mmCIF file of C-alpha atoms (C1' of nucleotides) in Angstrom:
data_model
loop_
_atom_site.group_PDB
_atom_site.id
_atom_site.type_symbol
_atom_site.label_atom_id
_atom_site.label_comp_id
_atom_site.label_asym_id
_atom_site.label_seq_id
_atom_site.Cartn_x
_atom_site.Cartn_y
_atom_site.Cartn_z
ATOM 1 C CA MET H 1064 -28.304 26.742 38.402
ATOM 2 C CA PRO H 1065 -27.977 30.446 39.357
ATOM 3 C CA ALA H 1066 -30.272 32.916 37.595
ATOM 4 C CA TYR H 1067 -28.595 34.672 34.671
ATOM 5 C CA ARG H 1068 -27.511 38.225 35.267
ATOM 6 C CA SER H 1069 -25.916 40.347 32.595
ATOM 7 C CA LYS H 1070 -22.480 41.276 33.907
ATOM 8 C CA GLN H 1071 -21.271 44.828 34.031
ATOM 9 C CA VAL H 1072 -19.958 45.511 30.559
ATOM 10 C CA VAL H 1073 -19.138 48.623 28.647
ATOM 11 C CA VAL H 1074 -22.279 49.084 26.587
ATOM 12 C CA LYS H 1075 -21.551 50.060 23.016
ATOM 13 C CA GLN H 1076 -24.217 52.139 21.359
ATOM 14 C CA SER H 1077 -23.099 51.274 17.850
ATOM 15 C CA ALA H 1078 -21.753 47.945 16.721
ATOM 16 C CA PRO H 1079 -18.064 48.003 15.799
ATOM 17 C CA SER H 1080 -17.649 47.551 12.071
ATOM 18 C CA ALA H 1081 -16.137 44.410 10.613
ATOM 19 C CA ALA H 1082 -12.927 46.345 9.948
ATOM 20 C CA GLU H 1083 -12.700 47.356 13.620
ATOM 21 C CA LEU H 1084 -13.004 43.815 14.973
ATOM 22 C CA SER H 1085 -9.923 41.668 15.382
ATOM 23 C CA ALA H 1086 -9.612 37.961 16.157
ATOM 24 C CA GLY H 1087 -8.232 38.932 19.561
ATOM 25 C CA MET H 1088 -11.258 41.113 20.333
ATOM 26 C CA LEU H 1089 -13.574 38.306 19.317
ATOM 27 C CA ARG H 1090 -11.753 35.715 21.412
ATOM 28 C CA ARG H 1091 -11.901 38.051 24.411
ATOM 29 C CA ALA H 1092 -15.684 38.530 24.089
ATOM 30 C CA ARG H 1093 -17.406 36.851 27.052
ATOM 31 C CA ILE H 1094 -18.844 33.419 26.220
ATOM 32 C CA LEU H 1095 -22.530 33.205 27.181
ATOM 33 C CA PRO H 1096 -22.911 30.807 30.141
ATOM 34 C CA ARG H 1097 -25.487 28.038 30.506
ATOM 35 C CA GLU H 1098 -27.701 30.130 32.796
ATOM 36 C CA PHE H 1099 -28.181 32.604 29.925
ATOM 37 C CA TYR H 1100 -30.113 29.883 28.079
ATOM 38 C CA ASN H 1101 -31.905 28.529 31.154
ATOM 39 C CA ARG H 1102 -34.741 31.008 30.636
ATOM 40 C CA ASN H 1103 -37.851 31.517 28.545
ATOM 41 C CA PRO H 1104 -36.898 31.475 24.831
ATOM 42 C CA VAL H 1105 -38.709 34.798 24.397
ATOM 43 C CA ILE H 1106 -36.170 36.403 26.732
ATOM 44 C CA VAL H 1107 -33.255 34.433 25.298
ATOM 45 C CA GLY H 1108 -34.302 35.341 21.745
ATOM 46 C CA ARG H 1109 -34.457 39.057 22.539
ATOM 47 C CA GLU H 1110 -31.159 39.038 24.429
ATOM 48 C CA LEU H 1111 -29.303 37.060 21.765
ATOM 49 C CA LEU H 1112 -29.794 39.985 19.373
ATOM 50 C CA GLY H 1113 -26.515 41.863 19.058
ATOM 51 C CA LYS H 1114 -24.495 38.969 20.491
ATOM 52 C CA LEU H 1115 -21.728 37.284 18.476
ATOM 53 C CA LEU H 1116 -21.922 33.790 17.009
ATOM 54 C CA LEU H 1117 -18.421 32.379 16.603
ATOM 55 C CA ARG H 1118 -17.035 29.357 14.809
ATOM 56 C CA ARG H 1119 -13.475 28.042 14.997
ATOM 57 C CA GLU H 1120 -12.330 26.490 11.723
ATOM 58 C CA GLY H 1121 -8.872 25.066 12.345
ATOM 59 C CA ARG H 1122 -6.729 28.098 13.173
ATOM 60 C CA SER H 1123 -9.113 30.633 11.748
ATOM 61 C CA LEU H 1124 -12.209 32.247 13.180
ATOM 62 C CA LEU H 1125 -15.599 33.038 11.642
ATOM 63 C CA ALA H 1126 -18.022 35.406 13.336
ATOM 64 C CA GLY H 1127 -21.308 37.187 12.875
ATOM 65 C CA ARG H 1128 -23.560 39.393 14.953
ATOM 66 C CA ILE H 1129 -27.060 37.973 15.537
ATOM 67 C CA VAL H 1130 -29.704 40.302 14.060
ATOM 68 C CA GLU H 1131 -32.746 38.005 13.809
ATOM 69 C CA ASP H 1132 -34.093 34.966 15.660
ATOM 70 C CA GLU H 1133 -37.320 33.233 16.636
ATOM 71 C CA ALA H 1134 -38.606 31.672 19.866
ATOM 72 C CA TYR H 1135 -40.253 28.235 19.827
ATOM 73 C CA LEU H 1136 -42.213 27.318 22.933
ATOM 74 C CA GLY H 1137 -42.197 23.526 23.014
ATOM 75 C CA ALA H 1138 -45.419 21.788 23.991
ATOM 76 C CA LEU H 1139 -47.253 25.130 24.110
ATOM 77 C CA ASP H 1140 -46.411 26.016 20.505
ATOM 78 C CA PRO H 1141 -48.005 24.161 17.556
ATOM 79 C CA ALA H 1142 -45.276 25.532 15.242
ATOM 80 C CA ALA H 1143 -42.454 24.030 17.326
ATOM 81 C CA HIS H 1144 -40.707 20.779 16.464
ATOM 82 C CA ALA H 1145 -41.142 19.754 20.103
ATOM 83 C CA TYR H 1146 -44.924 20.261 20.051
ATOM 84 C CA SER H 1147 -45.653 16.598 19.295
ATOM 85 C CA GLY H 1148 -43.307 15.362 21.985
ATOM 86 C CA LEU H 1149 -39.892 13.750 22.083
ATOM 87 C CA THR H 1150 -38.629 12.156 18.840
ATOM 88 C CA PRO H 1151 -35.135 11.039 17.777
ATOM 89 C CA ARG H 1152 -34.757 14.255 15.787
ATOM 90 C CA ASN H 1153 -35.687 16.766 18.495
ATOM 91 C CA THR H 1154 -33.993 15.056 21.466
ATOM 92 C CA VAL H 1155 -31.583 17.974 21.961
ATOM 93 C CA LEU H 1156 -34.446 20.428 22.506
ATOM 94 C CA PHE H 1157 -35.567 18.354 25.494
ATOM 95 C CA GLY H 1158 -32.064 18.211 26.926
ATOM 96 C CA PRO H 1159 -30.166 20.744 29.045
ATOM 97 C CA PRO H 1160 -30.069 24.404 27.921
ATOM 98 C CA GLY H 1161 -27.225 25.802 25.835
ATOM 99 C CA HIS H 1162 -26.937 23.016 23.258
ATOM 100 C CA ALA H 1163 -27.148 23.280 19.471
ATOM 101 C CA TYR H 1164 -30.187 21.687 17.830
ATOM 102 C CA VAL H 1165 -29.475 21.347 14.104
ATOM 103 C CA TYR H 1166 -32.022 19.984 11.664
ATOM 104 C CA PHE H 1167 -32.163 19.514 7.918
ATOM 105 C CA ILE H 1168 -35.008 21.103 5.994
ATOM 106 C CA TYR H 1169 -36.401 21.092 2.455
ATOM 107 C CA GLY H 1170 -33.738 18.699 1.276
ATOM 108 C CA ASN H 1171 -31.269 21.578 1.031
ATOM 109 C CA HIS H 1172 -30.626 23.431 4.243
ATOM 110 C CA TYR H 1173 -29.549 23.108 7.841
ATOM 111 C CA CYS H 1174 -30.956 25.372 10.545
ATOM 112 C CA LEU H 1175 -29.362 26.153 13.906
ATOM 113 C CA ASN H 1176 -31.303 26.415 17.161
ATOM 114 C CA VAL H 1177 -30.138 26.631 20.747
ATOM 115 C CA SER H 1178 -31.993 24.798 23.523
ATOM 116 C CA CYS H 1179 -33.504 26.873 26.339
ATOM 117 C CA MET H 1180 -35.192 26.397 29.713
ATOM 118 C CA PRO H 1181 -34.621 23.469 32.081
ATOM 119 C CA GLU H 1182 -34.504 19.959 30.620
ATOM 120 C CA GLY H 1183 -37.702 18.348 29.449
ATOM 121 C CA LEU H 1184 -39.617 21.348 28.064
ATOM 122 C CA GLY H 1185 -38.461 21.243 24.432
ATOM 123 C CA GLU H 1186 -38.041 25.000 24.051
ATOM 124 C CA GLY H 1187 -35.476 26.803 21.942
ATOM 125 C CA VAL H 1188 -34.463 29.720 19.747
ATOM 126 C CA LEU H 1189 -33.941 29.486 15.979
ATOM 127 C CA LEU H 1190 -31.102 31.673 14.696
ATOM 128 C CA ARG H 1191 -32.290 33.283 11.452
ATOM 129 C CA ALA H 1192 -29.767 35.898 10.384
ATOM 130 C CA MET H 1193 -26.473 37.484 11.320
ATOM 131 C CA GLU H 1194 -24.342 40.342 10.123
ATOM 132 C CA PRO H 1195 -21.002 38.849 9.014
ATOM 133 C CA VAL H 1196 -18.184 40.524 10.958
ATOM 134 C CA PHE H 1197 -15.095 38.316 10.725
ATOM 135 C CA GLY H 1198 -13.825 35.718 8.251
ATOM 136 C CA LEU H 1199 -15.967 37.196 5.477
ATOM 137 C CA GLY H 1200 -13.955 35.597 2.669
ATOM 138 C CA ALA H 1201 -14.141 32.092 4.150
ATOM 139 C CA MET H 1202 -17.863 32.431 4.820
ATOM 140 C CA ALA H 1203 -18.542 33.733 1.302
ATOM 141 C CA LEU H 1204 -16.564 30.808 -0.096
ATOM 142 C CA ALA H 1205 -18.578 28.363 1.998
ATOM 143 C CA ARG H 1206 -21.713 29.923 0.522
ATOM 144 C CA GLY H 1207 -20.457 29.458 -3.014
ATOM 145 C CA LEU H 1208 -20.144 33.186 -3.657
ATOM 146 C CA GLU H 1209 -17.530 34.668 -5.950
ATOM 147 C CA LEU H 1210 -14.392 36.092 -4.363
ATOM 148 C CA PRO H 1211 -13.370 38.701 -3.563
ATOM 149 C CA ILE H 1212 -16.654 39.557 -1.926
ATOM 150 C CA SER H 1213 -17.764 43.154 -2.425
ATOM 151 C CA PRO H 1214 -18.088 45.124 0.842
ATOM 152 C CA SER H 1215 -21.534 46.386 -0.197
ATOM 153 C CA THR H 1216 -24.411 45.547 2.132
ATOM 154 C CA ALA H 1217 -26.280 43.891 -0.749
ATOM 155 C CA GLN H 1218 -23.402 41.438 -1.279
ATOM 156 C CA LEU H 1219 -22.756 40.833 2.420
ATOM 157 C CA ARG H 1220 -26.446 40.008 2.916
ATOM 158 C CA LEU H 1221 -25.970 36.987 0.661
ATOM 159 C CA ILE H 1222 -23.595 35.456 3.206
ATOM 160 C CA SER H 1223 -25.863 35.014 6.202
ATOM 161 C CA SER H 1224 -29.306 36.650 5.871
ATOM 162 C CA GLY H 1225 -31.500 33.602 6.373
ATOM 163 C CA PRO H 1226 -31.218 30.482 8.530
ATOM 164 C CA GLY H 1227 -29.984 28.215 5.725
ATOM 165 C CA ARG H 1228 -27.452 30.780 4.550
ATOM 166 C CA MET H 1229 -26.128 31.263 8.074
ATOM 167 C CA ALA H 1230 -25.643 27.542 8.546
ATOM 168 C CA ASP H 1231 -23.871 27.250 5.189
ATOM 169 C CA ALA H 1232 -21.583 30.199 5.931
ATOM 170 C CA LEU H 1233 -20.481 28.690 9.253
ATOM 171 C CA GLY H 1234 -20.278 25.111 7.948
ATOM 172 C CA ILE H 1235 -22.989 23.984 10.355
ATOM 173 C CA THR H 1236 -24.349 20.470 9.770
ATOM 174 C CA ARG H 1237 -26.339 18.027 11.842
ATOM 175 C CA THR H 1238 -23.522 15.487 11.850
ATOM 176 C CA ARG H 1239 -20.939 17.979 13.022
ATOM 177 C CA ASP H 1240 -22.910 20.233 15.360
ATOM 178 C CA ASN H 1241 -26.143 18.706 16.633
ATOM 179 C CA ALA H 1242 -26.099 18.406 20.450
ATOM 180 C CA LYS H 1243 -22.918 20.484 20.720
ATOM 181 C CA ASP H 1244 -22.537 22.396 24.002
ATOM 182 C CA VAL H 1245 -22.282 26.056 22.946
ATOM 183 C CA THR H 1246 -21.327 27.163 26.479
ATOM 184 C CA SER H 1247 -18.111 25.134 26.564
ATOM 185 C CA ARG H 1248 -14.781 26.841 26.002
ATOM 186 C CA ARG H 1249 -13.672 23.684 24.198
ATOM 187 C CA SER H 1250 -16.523 23.988 21.688
ATOM 188 C CA ASP H 1251 -15.820 25.217 18.142
ATOM 189 C CA LEU H 1252 -19.232 26.920 18.111
ATOM 190 C CA TRP H 1253 -20.257 29.442 20.754
ATOM 191 C CA PHE H 1254 -22.072 32.711 21.458
ATOM 192 C CA ALA H 1255 -20.368 35.670 23.076
ATOM 193 C CA ASP H 1256 -21.057 39.152 24.401
ATOM 194 C CA ASP H 1257 -18.731 41.967 23.348
ATOM 195 C CA GLY H 1258 -20.802 44.641 25.072
ATOM 196 C CA TYR H 1259 -22.857 45.800 22.111
ATOM 197 C CA ARG H 1260 -26.543 46.405 22.840
ATOM 198 C CA PRO H 1261 -29.013 47.048 20.004
ATOM 199 C CA GLU H 1262 -30.845 50.351 20.263
ATOM 200 C CA ARG H 1263 -34.259 49.029 19.253
ATOM 201 C CA ILE H 1264 -35.685 45.505 19.011
ATOM 202 C CA ALA H 1265 -38.854 44.671 17.086
ATOM 203 C CA ALA H 1266 -41.109 41.609 17.473
ATOM 204 C CA THR H 1267 -43.005 40.272 14.452
ATOM 205 C CA PRO H 1268 -44.798 37.056 13.475
ATOM 206 C CA ARG H 1269 -42.487 34.159 12.613
ATOM 207 C CA ILE H 1270 -41.618 33.270 9.039
ATOM 208 C CA GLY H 1271 -42.294 30.127 7.059
ATOM 209 C CA ILE H 1272 -44.679 28.449 9.478
ATOM 210 C CA ARG H 1273 -48.344 27.487 9.065
ATOM 211 C CA LYS H 1274 -49.363 27.029 12.686
ATOM 212 C CA ALA H 1275 -49.515 29.708 15.381
ATOM 213 C CA VAL H 1276 -48.591 32.230 12.702
ATOM 214 C CA GLU H 1277 -49.994 35.205 14.591
ATOM 215 C CA ARG H 1278 -47.676 35.073 17.610
ATOM 216 C CA PRO H 1279 -45.001 37.832 17.616
ATOM 217 C CA LEU H 1280 -42.108 35.505 18.420
ATOM 218 C CA ARG H 1281 -39.641 36.650 15.744
ATOM 219 C CA PHE H 1282 -37.164 39.211 17.026
ATOM 220 C CA VAL H 1283 -35.065 41.527 14.908
ATOM 221 C CA ILE H 1284 -32.744 44.478 15.429
ATOM 222 C CA ALA H 1285 -35.021 47.193 14.050
ATOM 223 C CA GLY H 1286 -33.690 48.759 10.884
ATOM 224 C CA ASN H 1287 -30.744 46.385 10.545
ATOM 225 C CA PRO H 1288 -30.132 45.654 6.841
ATOM 226 C CA PHE H 1289 -28.951 42.081 7.504
ATOM 227 C CA VAL H 1290 -32.361 40.885 8.697
ATOM 228 C CA SER H 1291 -33.675 38.274 6.240
ATOM 229 C CA GLY H 1292 -36.278 39.307 3.726
ATOM 230 C CA LYS H 1293 -39.838 38.480 4.596
ATOM 231 C CA ARG H 1294 -41.487 36.389 1.906
ATOM 232 C CA VAL H 1295 -45.216 36.655 1.623
ATOM 233 C CA LYS H 1296 -46.744 33.426 0.392
ATOM 234 C "C1'" DG I 1395 -39.429 44.104 -7.221
ATOM 235 C "C1'" DA I 1396 -42.786 40.443 -6.563
ATOM 236 C "C1'" DG I 1397 -44.284 35.956 -6.926
ATOM 237 C "C1'" DG I 1398 -44.237 31.052 -8.478
ATOM 238 C "C1'" DA I 1399 -42.104 26.748 -8.646
ATOM 239 C "C1'" DG I 1400 -38.366 23.365 -8.498
ATOM 240 C "C1'" DA I 1401 -34.672 21.301 -5.948
ATOM 241 C "C1'" DT I 1402 -33.936 17.604 -2.701
ATOM 242 C "C1'" DC I 1403 -34.008 14.481 1.479
ATOM 243 C "C1'" DG I 1404 -34.750 13.760 6.564
ATOM 244 C "C1'" DT I 1405 -38.520 12.963 9.592
ATOM 245 C "C1'" DC I 1406 -42.861 11.503 10.907
ATOM 246 C "C1'" DT I 1407 -47.161 9.039 10.384
ATOM 247 C "C1'" DG T 1231 -46.041 8.822 1.134
ATOM 248 C "C1'" DA T 1232 -46.556 13.537 2.632
ATOM 249 C "C1'" DC T 1233 -44.629 17.404 4.443
ATOM 250 C "C1'" DG T 1234 -41.382 20.927 5.663
ATOM 251 C "C1'" DA T 1235 -38.885 26.919 10.908
ATOM 252 C "C1'" DT T 1236 -35.505 27.537 2.830
ATOM 253 C "C1'" DC T 1237 -33.090 29.235 -1.117
ATOM 254 C "C1'" DT T 1238 -32.548 30.276 -5.851
ATOM 255 C "C1'" DC T 1239 -33.808 30.807 -10.449
ATOM 256 C "C1'" DC T 1240 -36.962 32.353 -13.666
ATOM 257 C "C1'" DT T 1241 -40.894 34.924 -15.373
ATOM 258 C "C1'" DC T 1242 -43.959 38.635 -15.219
ATOM 259 C "C1'" DT T 1243 -45.139 43.339 -14.346
#
DNA sequence: GAGGAGATCGTCT
DNA sequence: GACGATCTCCTCT
């Protein structure tokens, strides 16, 4: 597999607003190829920030811009699902890069990861938050929010600021999406590059874990209001 | 605004 | 049977 190189794109200093994005613009955004994911999850996690996560629901399109994620380093990382080795649940993490690993947590929520690195290493990136940019009404409805959704940042945060919220908004479930190839043009779930590059990225400790808590493997677009709130327990 | 606790069920031991 | 890469509601300050 060739090494991933970011293609020449027109770099946008500020993200286009939701009102500026059209379905056509989103469909034209370049789908991230498998070699993008065939790298260390620390690099993949940082470079996924600012990219688009898209979902096709019948004829309509849902989309958000990734603002927060976390790297999980397989056998080297006590906090990772793959740390204890291959199990029926985490099989996708040990498979080829660029596939969705979806798991169910706390009896309530699904979380979306994407597998990284060559097969067999169990590494991946957990998607934690996105800024909703297209299909806001449908995503708010999927989250059980009242319509019409207010355009205020405080209201929009309720759609997809948090891994469980994101999965709900996009209708992601283990049955529907686990093991899905997110690099395929035939997939209804994929990541794409529309040229936007975040100005500043920050690395912090990961959230909600008890092991390897000190490692700065959570990546956020610094100052972005759609990053999920950090809960101190 | 901060913090505690319940909800709820798949996965692993 | 215990635990968990979370969210929401409720109470307290």
